[in-house]
Coordinates of C-alpha atoms in Angstrom, one line a residue:
M1 CA 0.0 0.0 -0.3
A2 CA 2.9 2.3 0.7
K3 CA 4.8 1.7 -2.4
A4 CA 1.8 2.4 -4.5
F5 CA 1.1 5.7 -2.6
F6 CA 4.3 6.5 -3.2
R7 CA 4.6 6.2 -6.9
L8 CA 1.1 8.0 -6.9
Q9 CA 2.9 10.8 -5.3
K10 CA 5.9 10.7 -7.4
F11 CA 3.9 10.9 -10.8
L12 CA 1.8 13.7 -9.2
R13 CA 4.7 16.1 -8.6
R14 CA 5.7 15.1 -12.1
T15 CA 2.9 16.1 -14.0
Q16 CA 2.9 19.3 -11.5
F17 CA 6.4 20.3 -12.6
L18 CA 5.4 19.7 -16.1
L19 CA 2.1 21.5 -16.0
F20 CA 4.2 24.9 -14.2
F21 CA 6.9 24.4 -17.1
L22 CA 4.6 24.5 -19.9
T23 CA 2.3 27.2 -18.7
A24 CA 5.4 29.5 -17.7
A25 CA 6.9 28.9 -21.6
Y26 CA 3.5 29.7 -22.8
L27 CA 3.0 32.8 -20.9
M28 CA 6.6 34.0 -21.7
A29 CA 5.8 33.0 -25.5
G30 CA 2.6 35.0 -25.6
S31 CA 3.8 37.6 -23.8
L32 CA 6.9 38.1 -26.4
L33 CA 4.5 37.9 -29.3
L34 CA 2.1 40.4 -27.8
L35 CA 5.1 42.9 -27.5
Q36 CA 6.3 42.4 -30.9
R37 CA 3.2 42.9 -32.4
T38 CA 2.5 45.9 -30.8
R39 CA 5.9 47.2 -31.9
L40 CA 5.0 46.5 -35.3
V41 CA 1.7 48.1 -34.9
I42 CA 3.9 51.4 -34.2
Q43 CA 6.1 51.0 -36.7
Q44 CA 3.8 50.5 -39.7
G45 CA 1.7 53.7 -38.0
S46 CA 5.0 55.9 -38.0
R47 CA 6.8 54.6 -41.4
G48 CA 3.0 54.0 -43.3
T49 CA 4.3 50.9 -44.9
P50 CA 3.8 47.2 -43.8
S51 CA 7.1 45.3 -42.5
N52 CA 8.1 42.0 -44.9
S53 CA 8.8 39.8 -41.9
N54 CA 8.7 36.9 -44.1
Q55 CA 11.9 37.5 -45.7
A56 CA 14.4 35.1 -45.5
L57 CA 18.0 36.6 -44.4
P58 CA 21.5 35.6 -45.7
V59 CA 23.8 34.6 -43.3
P60 CA 27.4 35.8 -43.8
E61 CA 29.6 33.0 -43.7
E62 CA 31.9 33.8 -40.3
M63 CA 28.6 34.2 -38.0
S64 CA 27.6 30.8 -39.5
R65 CA 30.6 29.4 -38.8
A66 CA 30.8 31.0 -35.4
G67 CA 27.3 29.5 -34.3
L68 CA 25.4 32.2 -34.2
A69 CA 22.6 31.1 -36.3
D70 CA 21.9 27.9 -38.3
A71 CA 21.3 29.2 -42.0
R72 CA 18.8 26.6 -42.2
S73 CA 16.6 28.1 -39.2
L74 CA 16.5 31.4 -41.0
Q75 CA 14.7 30.3 -44.3
S76 CA 10.8 30.5 -44.7
P77 CA 9.4 26.9 -44.5
G78 CA 8.3 25.3 -47.8
P79 CA 5.1 24.7 -48.8
G80 CA 5.4 21.2 -47.7
R81 CA 7.4 21.2 -44.1
Q82 CA 4.1 22.4 -42.4
D83 CA 2.5 19.3 -43.4
Q84 CA 5.1 17.0 -42.1
Q85 CA 5.1 18.8 -38.3
H86 CA 2.8 16.6 -35.7
G87 CA 0.7 18.4 -32.8
P88 CA -2.2 21.1 -32.6
H89 CA -2.8 23.8 -35.3
W90 CA -2.0 26.2 -32.6
L91 CA 1.6 24.9 -31.9
V92 CA 2.4 25.1 -35.4
S93 CA 1.4 28.6 -35.6
R94 CA 3.0 29.9 -32.8
N95 CA 6.4 27.6 -33.8
S96 CA 5.7 29.8 -37.2
E97 CA 5.5 33.2 -35.6
F98 CA 8.8 32.2 -33.5
R99 CA 10.7 31.6 -36.8
Q100 CA 9.9 34.9 -37.8
L101 CA 10.9 36.4 -34.4
R102 CA 14.5 34.9 -34.6
R103 CA 14.5 35.8 -38.1
R104 CA 13.7 39.7 -36.7
W105 CA 16.4 39.1 -33.8
F106 CA 19.2 37.9 -36.3
H107 CA 18.7 40.9 -38.5
R108 CA 19.0 43.1 -35.6
L109 CA 22.1 41.1 -34.5
T110 CA 23.7 42.0 -38.1
S111 CA 22.4 45.2 -38.0
E112 CA 24.1 46.2 -34.9
Q113 CA 21.8 49.0 -34.1
E114 CA 18.3 49.7 -34.9
P115 CA 18.8 53.2 -36.0
L116 CA 20.7 52.3 -38.6
Q117 CA 17.5 51.6 -40.5
T118 CA 16.0 54.9 -40.2
A119 CA 14.9 57.0 -43.1
G120 CA 16.7 60.4 -41.5
F121 CA 20.2 58.4 -40.7
K122 CA 20.5 57.2 -44.1
A123 CA 20.1 60.6 -45.6
M124 CA 22.7 61.6 -43.1
K125 CA 25.4 59.1 -43.3
H126 CA 25.3 59.1 -47.3
T127 CA 25.7 62.9 -47.5
A128 CA 28.4 63.8 -44.3
E129 CA 32.3 63.5 -44.8
H130 CA 32.3 61.9 -48.2
K131 CA 33.6 63.0 -51.6
G132 CA 32.2 60.5 -53.8
T133 CA 28.4 61.0 -55.1
Y134 CA 26.5 57.9 -53.6
R135 CA 25.1 55.8 -56.4
G136 CA 22.7 53.6 -53.9
C137 CA 22.1 50.3 -52.7
F138 CA 22.8 47.2 -54.9
T139 CA 22.8 43.5 -54.7
H140 CA 26.2 41.9 -54.0
D141 CA 27.5 38.0 -54.5
S142 CA 30.8 37.7 -53.5
R143 CA 31.3 34.9 -56.0
E144 CA 29.9 36.9 -59.0
R145 CA 31.1 40.1 -57.9
T146 CA 29.1 43.3 -59.6
L147 CA 32.3 45.3 -59.1
K148 CA 35.1 43.4 -60.6
G149 CA 38.2 45.3 -60.0
A150 CA 40.4 45.2 -56.5
V151 CA 39.0 44.0 -53.1
F152 CA 40.0 45.5 -49.6
Y153 CA 39.3 44.0 -46.1
D154 CA 39.7 46.0 -43.2
L155 CA 37.4 44.5 -40.3
R156 CA 38.5 47.1 -37.4
K157 CA 38.8 50.4 -39.6
M158 CA 36.8 50.3 -42.9
T159 CA 35.4 53.4 -43.4
V160 CA 33.8 55.1 -46.5
A161 CA 36.8 57.6 -47.2
H162 CA 39.4 54.9 -46.9
C163 CA 37.5 52.6 -49.4
Q164 CA 37.0 55.6 -51.9
E165 CA 40.5 56.9 -51.7
A166 CA 41.8 53.2 -52.3
C167 CA 39.5 52.6 -55.5
A168 CA 40.1 56.2 -56.6
E169 CA 44.4 55.8 -56.2
R170 CA 43.7 52.7 -58.5
A171 CA 41.5 54.4 -61.0
Y172 CA 38.3 53.0 -60.8
S173 CA 34.9 54.7 -61.2
Y174 CA 33.1 53.2 -58.5
A175 CA 33.4 52.0 -54.7
G176 CA 31.2 49.6 -53.0
L177 CA 31.3 48.8 -49.1
A178 CA 29.7 45.5 -48.1
Y179 CA 29.2 43.6 -44.6
G180 CA 30.8 46.7 -43.0
A181 CA 34.4 46.2 -43.8
E182 CA 34.9 44.6 -47.3
C183 CA 35.6 47.3 -50.0
Y184 CA 35.3 46.3 -53.9
C185 CA 36.1 48.7 -56.8
G186 CA 35.2 48.6 -60.4
N187 CA 34.4 50.5 -63.8
T188 CA 30.7 49.6 -64.1
L189 CA 27.6 50.3 -62.3
P190 CA 26.3 47.2 -60.5
A191 CA 22.6 46.4 -62.8
A192 CA 21.1 45.0 -59.6
A193 CA 19.2 47.5 -57.5
A194 CA 18.2 47.0 -53.6
R195 CA 16.1 48.5 -51.2
P196 CA 17.7 51.4 -49.6
G197 CA 17.4 50.1 -46.1
E198 CA 18.7 47.1 -47.0
C199 CA 22.3 48.8 -46.9
N200 CA 22.4 49.0 -43.0
L201 CA 25.4 47.9 -41.4
E202 CA 27.7 50.3 -39.6
C203 CA 31.2 50.9 -41.0
R204 CA 33.6 49.0 -38.7
G205 CA 35.9 52.0 -38.7
Q206 CA 33.3 55.3 -38.3
K207 CA 30.2 54.8 -36.3
G208 CA 27.1 56.7 -38.0
S209 CA 28.4 55.6 -41.3
V210 CA 26.6 52.6 -43.5
C211 CA 29.3 49.9 -45.0
G212 CA 26.8 48.4 -47.3
G213 CA 24.9 45.0 -45.6
V214 CA 24.7 41.1 -45.6
N215 CA 25.1 40.7 -49.6
R216 CA 24.5 44.3 -50.1
L217 CA 27.0 47.1 -51.5
S218 CA 26.7 51.2 -51.0
V219 CA 28.2 52.5 -54.2
Y220 CA 29.8 55.9 -54.6
S221 CA 30.8 57.6 -58.2
L222 CA 34.3 58.4 -57.6
E223 CA 35.0 61.4 -60.7
E224 CA 36.4 64.0 -58.2
L225 CA 38.9 61.8 -56.3
R226 CA 39.6 59.9 -59.8
A227 CA 40.3 63.5 -61.2
A228 CA 43.2 64.3 -58.0
A229 CA 44.8 60.7 -58.7
R230 CA 45.0 61.3 -62.2
R231 CA 47.2 64.2 -61.2
R232 CA 49.5 62.3 -59.0
R233 CA 50.6 60.4 -62.3
N234 CA 49.8 57.0 -60.5
F235 CA 51.3 54.6 -63.5
I236 CA 54.4 52.7 -63.3
Y237 CA 57.2 52.1 -66.0
R238 CA 57.7 48.6 -66.4
G239 CA 60.0 48.5 -69.5
C240 CA 60.9 47.7 -73.1
F241 CA 60.0 44.4 -74.6
R242 CA 60.0 42.6 -77.8
A243 CA 56.3 42.6 -78.8
P244 CA 54.5 39.2 -79.4
E245 CA 53.6 38.0 -83.0
N246 CA 49.8 38.9 -82.9
L247 CA 48.9 41.6 -80.5
T248 CA 45.5 41.4 -81.2
D249 CA 45.3 37.9 -79.9
T250 CA 47.3 38.6 -76.9
F251 CA 45.7 42.0 -75.7
P252 CA 41.8 42.0 -74.9
A253 CA 41.6 45.4 -75.5
S254 CA 43.3 48.1 -78.2
L255 CA 43.4 51.7 -79.0
I256 CA 44.6 53.3 -82.2
Q257 CA 45.1 57.7 -81.3
P258 CA 47.3 59.9 -83.1
N259 CA 49.2 61.6 -81.1
L260 CA 49.1 59.0 -78.3
T261 CA 50.5 59.6 -74.9
V262 CA 51.4 57.0 -71.6
E263 CA 48.7 59.3 -69.8
M264 CA 45.7 58.3 -72.3
C265 CA 46.9 55.1 -72.9
S266 CA 46.7 54.2 -69.4
E267 CA 43.8 56.2 -68.7
F268 CA 42.0 53.7 -71.4
C269 CA 43.3 50.5 -69.6
S270 CA 42.4 51.7 -66.6
K271 CA 38.6 52.0 -67.6
K272 CA 38.7 49.0 -69.4
E273 CA 40.1 47.4 -66.1
F274 CA 43.3 46.0 -66.9
P275 CA 46.4 46.5 -65.0
L276 CA 49.1 46.5 -68.5
A277 CA 49.3 49.4 -71.0
V278 CA 51.0 48.7 -74.2
I279 CA 52.5 50.9 -76.2
R280 CA 53.9 50.5 -79.8
G281 CA 53.5 53.7 -81.7
Q282 CA 50.1 54.7 -82.3
E283 CA 48.6 51.8 -81.0
C284 CA 47.6 51.4 -77.3
Y285 CA 47.0 47.2 -75.8
C286 CA 45.6 46.4 -72.3
G287 CA 45.9 43.3 -71.0
Y288 CA 47.7 40.8 -68.5
P289 CA 51.1 39.3 -67.8
T290 CA 50.7 36.0 -69.7
G291 CA 52.8 33.3 -71.1
R292 CA 52.6 35.1 -74.4
F293 CA 53.9 38.1 -72.7
S294 CA 55.4 37.4 -68.9
L295 CA 57.6 40.5 -68.8
H296 CA 60.5 38.2 -67.9
E297 CA 62.8 39.4 -70.8
G298 CA 63.1 42.8 -70.8
T299 CA 65.5 44.6 -73.4
D300 CA 67.2 47.8 -73.8
G301 CA 65.4 50.7 -73.2
R302 CA 66.9 52.5 -76.1
R303 CA 65.3 50.1 -78.0
C304 CA 62.0 51.7 -77.7
S305 CA 62.9 55.4 -77.9
G306 CA 60.0 57.2 -79.2
T307 CA 57.7 54.7 -78.7
S308 CA 55.6 56.4 -76.3
N309 CA 55.3 59.6 -78.9
A310 CA 53.8 58.1 -82.0
S311 CA 56.4 56.9 -83.4
S312 CA 56.9 53.1 -84.3
A313 CA 60.5 52.1 -83.0
A314 CA 62.6 49.6 -84.8
G315 CA 60.0 48.6 -87.2
G316 CA 57.3 47.9 -84.6
E317 CA 59.3 44.9 -83.0
Y318 CA 59.5 46.4 -79.3
C319 CA 57.0 48.2 -77.0
L320 CA 56.8 50.0 -73.6
V321 CA 55.0 48.6 -71.3
Y322 CA 53.1 50.6 -68.3
Q323 CA 51.7 49.1 -64.9
T324 CA 48.2 50.8 -64.9
P325 CA 46.6 51.4 -61.0
V326 CA 44.2 48.8 -61.9
Q327 CA 44.7 45.4 -59.6
D328 CA 45.2 42.1 -61.2
T329 CA 42.1 40.2 -59.8
R330 CA 42.8 36.5 -61.7
C331 CA 44.3 35.8 -58.3
T332 CA 42.5 37.0 -55.8
D333 CA 39.8 35.0 -55.0
R334 CA 40.6 32.9 -51.9
K335 CA 38.2 29.8 -50.0
F336 CA 38.6 27.3 -48.0
L337 CA 39.3 23.9 -48.4
T338 CA 36.0 22.2 -49.4
T339 CA 37.1 18.6 -48.1
K340 CA 39.7 18.5 -44.9
S341 CA 42.9 18.1 -46.1
K342 CA 44.8 14.5 -45.7
V343 CA 48.3 15.9 -45.3
F344 CA 48.6 18.3 -42.6
V345 CA 51.1 20.7 -43.5
A346 CA 53.2 23.9 -41.6
L347 CA 54.6 27.1 -42.6
S348 CA 57.2 27.3 -40.2
S349 CA 59.6 30.2 -39.8
F350 CA 61.6 32.4 -37.2
P351 CA 59.8 35.6 -36.8
G352 CA 60.3 38.4 -39.2
A353 CA 61.6 36.1 -41.8
G354 CA 58.8 36.7 -44.4
N355 CA 56.0 34.4 -43.2
T356 CA 53.0 36.7 -43.8
W357 CA 54.3 37.6 -47.0
A358 CA 54.5 34.0 -48.0
R359 CA 51.3 33.4 -46.7
H360 CA 50.0 35.9 -49.0
L361 CA 51.7 34.6 -52.3
I362 CA 50.7 31.0 -51.3
E363 CA 46.8 31.9 -50.6
H364 CA 47.2 33.8 -54.5
A365 CA 48.9 31.1 -55.8
T366 CA 46.6 28.1 -54.7
G367 CA 43.0 30.0 -54.1
Y368 CA 42.8 28.7 -50.3
Y369 CA 43.3 30.4 -46.9
T370 CA 46.6 29.7 -44.9
G371 CA 46.0 29.2 -41.0
S372 CA 47.6 30.1 -38.8
Y373 CA 48.8 28.3 -34.8
Y374 CA 48.1 31.7 -33.3
F375 CA 45.5 34.2 -34.1
D376 CA 46.8 38.0 -35.2
G377 CA 43.6 40.3 -35.2
A378 CA 45.7 42.6 -37.4
L379 CA 46.1 39.8 -40.1
Y380 CA 42.2 38.7 -39.9
N381 CA 41.2 42.6 -40.3
K382 CA 43.3 42.7 -43.4
G383 CA 42.0 39.5 -45.1
F384 CA 43.8 36.9 -43.7
K385 CA 40.4 34.9 -42.8
G386 CA 42.2 31.6 -42.0
E387 CA 43.3 33.5 -38.8
K388 CA 40.1 32.8 -36.8
D389 CA 39.6 29.3 -38.6
H390 CA 41.5 26.6 -35.7
W391 CA 44.7 25.8 -36.5
R392 CA 43.6 22.1 -36.9
S393 CA 40.7 22.3 -39.0
R394 CA 42.7 21.1 -41.7
R395 CA 40.5 23.7 -43.7
T396 CA 43.5 25.5 -44.6
I397 CA 46.7 25.1 -47.2
C398 CA 49.0 25.4 -44.8
V399 CA 49.0 26.4 -41.3
K400 CA 51.6 29.2 -39.9
T401 CA 53.8 28.4 -36.5
H402 CA 56.9 30.1 -35.5
E403 CA 57.1 26.9 -32.9
S404 CA 60.3 24.8 -32.4
G405 CA 59.4 21.8 -30.2
R406 CA 59.8 18.5 -31.0
S407 CA 55.9 17.8 -29.7
E408 CA 54.7 20.6 -31.9
I409 CA 57.0 19.9 -35.0
E410 CA 55.7 16.1 -35.1
M411 CA 52.2 17.1 -35.2
F412 CA 52.8 17.9 -38.8
D413 CA 53.1 15.6 -41.9
S414 CA 55.0 17.9 -43.6
A415 CA 56.5 21.7 -43.4
I416 CA 57.7 24.3 -46.1
L417 CA 60.8 25.8 -43.8
L418 CA 61.1 29.7 -44.8
I419 CA 64.6 30.9 -43.7
R420 CA 65.6 34.5 -43.8
N421 CA 69.5 36.4 -43.4
P422 CA 69.2 36.4 -39.4
Y423 CA 70.2 40.3 -39.4
K424 CA 67.4 40.7 -41.6
S425 CA 64.8 39.0 -39.6
L426 CA 66.0 40.4 -36.4
M427 CA 65.7 44.1 -37.6
A428 CA 62.2 42.9 -38.9
E429 CA 60.6 41.5 -35.7
F430 CA 62.1 44.3 -33.9
N431 CA 60.2 46.7 -36.5
R432 CA 57.0 44.1 -35.6
K433 CA 57.1 44.2 -32.0
Y434 CA 57.6 48.2 -31.7
A435 CA 55.4 49.2 -34.9
G436 CA 53.0 46.5 -36.1
H437 CA 53.3 44.8 -39.8
L438 CA 53.6 47.9 -41.5
G439 CA 55.9 50.1 -39.4
Y440 CA 58.8 50.7 -38.2
A441 CA 60.8 51.1 -34.9
T442 CA 61.5 54.8 -33.9
D443 CA 65.3 55.5 -33.5
R444 CA 64.9 55.8 -29.9
N445 CA 63.6 52.3 -29.7
W446 CA 67.0 50.9 -31.8
K447 CA 69.2 52.9 -29.3
S448 CA 67.4 51.4 -26.1
K449 CA 69.1 48.7 -23.8
E450 CA 65.9 46.3 -25.3
W451 CA 67.6 46.2 -28.8
P452 CA 70.7 44.5 -27.3
D453 CA 68.5 42.0 -24.9
F454 CA 66.5 41.4 -27.9
V455 CA 69.2 40.1 -30.1
N456 CA 70.9 38.2 -27.3
S457 CA 67.9 36.1 -27.1
Y458 CA 66.4 36.1 -30.5
A459 CA 70.0 35.0 -32.0
S460 CA 69.6 31.9 -30.4
W461 CA 66.0 31.1 -31.5
W462 CA 66.8 31.9 -34.9
A463 CA 69.3 28.5 -35.1
S464 CA 67.4 26.6 -32.7
H465 CA 64.4 26.9 -34.9
V466 CA 65.9 25.7 -38.2
L467 CA 68.1 23.3 -36.4
E468 CA 64.9 21.7 -34.4
W469 CA 63.0 21.2 -37.8
L470 CA 65.8 19.8 -39.5
K471 CA 66.1 17.4 -36.8
Y472 CA 62.4 16.3 -36.3
G473 CA 60.9 17.4 -39.6
K474 CA 59.3 14.6 -41.3
R475 CA 59.1 16.2 -45.0
L476 CA 60.7 19.6 -45.6
L477 CA 60.8 22.0 -48.2
V478 CA 63.3 24.5 -47.5
V479 CA 63.0 27.7 -48.8
H480 CA 65.3 30.7 -48.7
Y481 CA 63.3 34.0 -48.4
E482 CA 66.2 36.0 -50.7
E483 CA 66.2 33.6 -53.5
L484 CA 62.1 33.6 -53.1
R485 CA 62.3 37.4 -53.8
Q486 CA 64.8 37.1 -56.8
S487 CA 62.9 33.9 -58.6
L488 CA 59.5 34.5 -57.4
I489 CA 58.0 32.1 -60.3
P490 CA 60.5 29.4 -60.2
K491 CA 60.2 29.2 -56.6
L492 CA 56.8 29.4 -56.1
K493 CA 56.2 26.8 -58.5
E494 CA 58.3 24.3 -56.1
M495 CA 56.1 25.3 -52.9
V496 CA 52.8 25.0 -54.6
E497 CA 54.0 21.5 -56.3
F498 CA 54.8 20.7 -52.3
L499 CA 51.4 22.0 -51.2
N500 CA 49.8 19.0 -54.0
V501 CA 48.0 22.1 -56.0
T502 CA 47.8 22.4 -59.7
V503 CA 47.8 26.0 -60.8
T504 CA 48.1 27.9 -64.0
E505 CA 50.7 29.9 -65.8
D506 CA 49.1 32.8 -65.7
R507 CA 47.5 32.6 -62.2
L508 CA 51.4 32.7 -60.9
L509 CA 52.0 35.8 -63.5
C510 CA 49.3 37.3 -61.7
V511 CA 50.9 36.6 -58.3
E512 CA 53.9 38.0 -59.6
N513 CA 52.1 41.4 -61.1
N514 CA 50.4 41.4 -57.3
R515 CA 53.6 40.3 -55.3
D516 CA 53.8 42.9 -52.4
G517 CA 50.5 42.5 -51.4
N518 CA 49.1 44.7 -48.6
F519 CA 51.8 43.9 -46.1
K520 CA 55.0 45.8 -47.4
R521 CA 56.5 48.5 -44.7
S522 CA 55.5 52.2 -45.8
G523 CA 56.1 55.0 -44.2
A524 CA 59.2 56.9 -43.2
K525 CA 62.2 53.9 -43.3
Q526 CA 64.9 54.5 -41.0
K527 CA 68.1 55.9 -42.4
D528 CA 70.9 53.3 -43.2
F529 CA 72.4 52.9 -40.0
E530 CA 74.3 49.9 -38.6
P531 CA 72.3 48.7 -35.2
F532 CA 74.9 45.6 -35.0
T533 CA 77.4 45.8 -32.6
Q534 CA 80.9 43.7 -33.5
E535 CA 80.0 41.5 -30.6
M536 CA 76.4 41.1 -32.0
K537 CA 77.7 40.1 -35.3
D538 CA 80.5 37.9 -33.7
L539 CA 77.3 36.1 -31.8
I540 CA 75.1 35.8 -35.0
N541 CA 77.6 34.4 -37.6
R542 CA 78.6 31.4 -35.4
Y543 CA 74.8 30.9 -35.6
I544 CA 74.9 31.3 -39.1
L545 CA 77.7 28.6 -39.7
T546 CA 75.8 26.2 -37.6
V547 CA 73.1 26.2 -39.4
D548 CA 74.6 26.3 -42.5
E549 CA 76.3 23.0 -41.7
A550 CA 73.2 21.4 -40.6
L551 CA 71.5 22.3 -44.0
R552 CA 74.2 20.9 -45.9
G553 CA 74.3 17.8 -43.2
R554 CA 70.8 17.1 -44.3
N555 CA 71.7 17.0 -48.3
F556 CA 69.9 20.8 -48.6
S557 CA 71.2 23.5 -50.4
G558 CA 73.8 25.7 -47.7
L559 CA 72.5 29.0 -46.6
P560 CA 72.9 31.9 -49.4
R561 CA 76.3 33.4 -49.5
E562 CA 75.2 36.8 -48.5
Y563 CA 74.9 35.3 -44.8
V564 CA 78.0 35.0 -43.6
P565 CA 80.1 36.5 -42.3
R566 CA 79.7 40.2 -42.0

């Protein structure tokens, strides 16, 4: 009897708790729905337009990976899906309303601030502080871009003015911003317009300004800025070259113009979005470096004398070549590996040895992102999206690392070991430590006590890093930074083949045309000076000789002769 009473009591307690939970959930859901409907009524009354609450919002790839939302949960249910849901009709209806609430919540999340969607704000942000003319909000597909020119990322400091200036300096007519941090350039206005309110994401580097939206571009025309850029004469002389046999087949666009000048040809090719302007007499040709015209075999510039002012030099056998401000975009597309890599590859180097530059070359040559053992927000903000991917995800073509312990080395199946002159590496890392990836340390930094302390500790690390990888690395490709700079295409081919990726010659030539990327140090460079004392040189030279001997002992070529000794 007692057992039966105990079971009944237990059942009633469970039922009571279940009823309480369902009642509380029902009341909370009803309250939320009531508040949301009240808010919608107020919005409709003030704006005078109905809200399209059933629109499914596109989900940025980064947010989907971060777990903020499941793309499938944001799609409107198809006509057959509600029939498959079981339960009373009121529950099906309530679930549909919850999905709409989640969509609106996600829309507010991506917009970051609801006031960005008001008409007054839109009018303010498109007219203030910008020299370009706002042309409207347009649809944007990152795979089939409407603005097909240069692309820039700054996921922390992007502003409308920064994007406009970057595109104008490269002679583009339009600048478009998307996702609050991405800048796209082009010479053709996008055809598919979007509703003004769909460009609603705040610029990462400027509060109160809008930089497009999710799959939406805020587009500006740049007539005034382009005129200022032209006055700066922003084309670069590449040299004199033998003209290919059939120029019409080699170059996609051409112009014949009496009294042709370099400025006229460069402007024409810039409008056509080509990075090369080729002049032969009165003829102007536009195109890319290709196997037919690789720009690898220049000739004496005197053979082209007079070619730039409408006279045919040497019977038309030679031509002048200029680099226009337009970016070569044949190799700028990048993505994560579609399937996990079976071979775990490291891109290993001592700090300051050019790892970031090598990653730029590898990403543009292969079309795949590189990863990192660390997380560097500055690199992620500039477009190295593999920085935020877990380094063991195997979704990147290789993984940056400066580690040199046995366990850290043996985790990788193979590695590209990048080595640079230790004198240059130490100075580069010291600059990065005090002025970031693109700056230079001050004279005060160099003359401080920290510089000799830095050399004493880091010089031994430079040597031990190479020695440890030679000892424990399973399969190595040794690449010397200096040789990569001098012979970029052959060395880059070796690296790409080591990564088991097949690329075209035209893509490699595109990488060569964009070799520096966005990570070449700029600004006030230090004057020529010798920061190394004789004691420092003696220490570094001993390490150089040790590393050179170890490389030869593993049947690798020794260090370049310029390394030793100073």
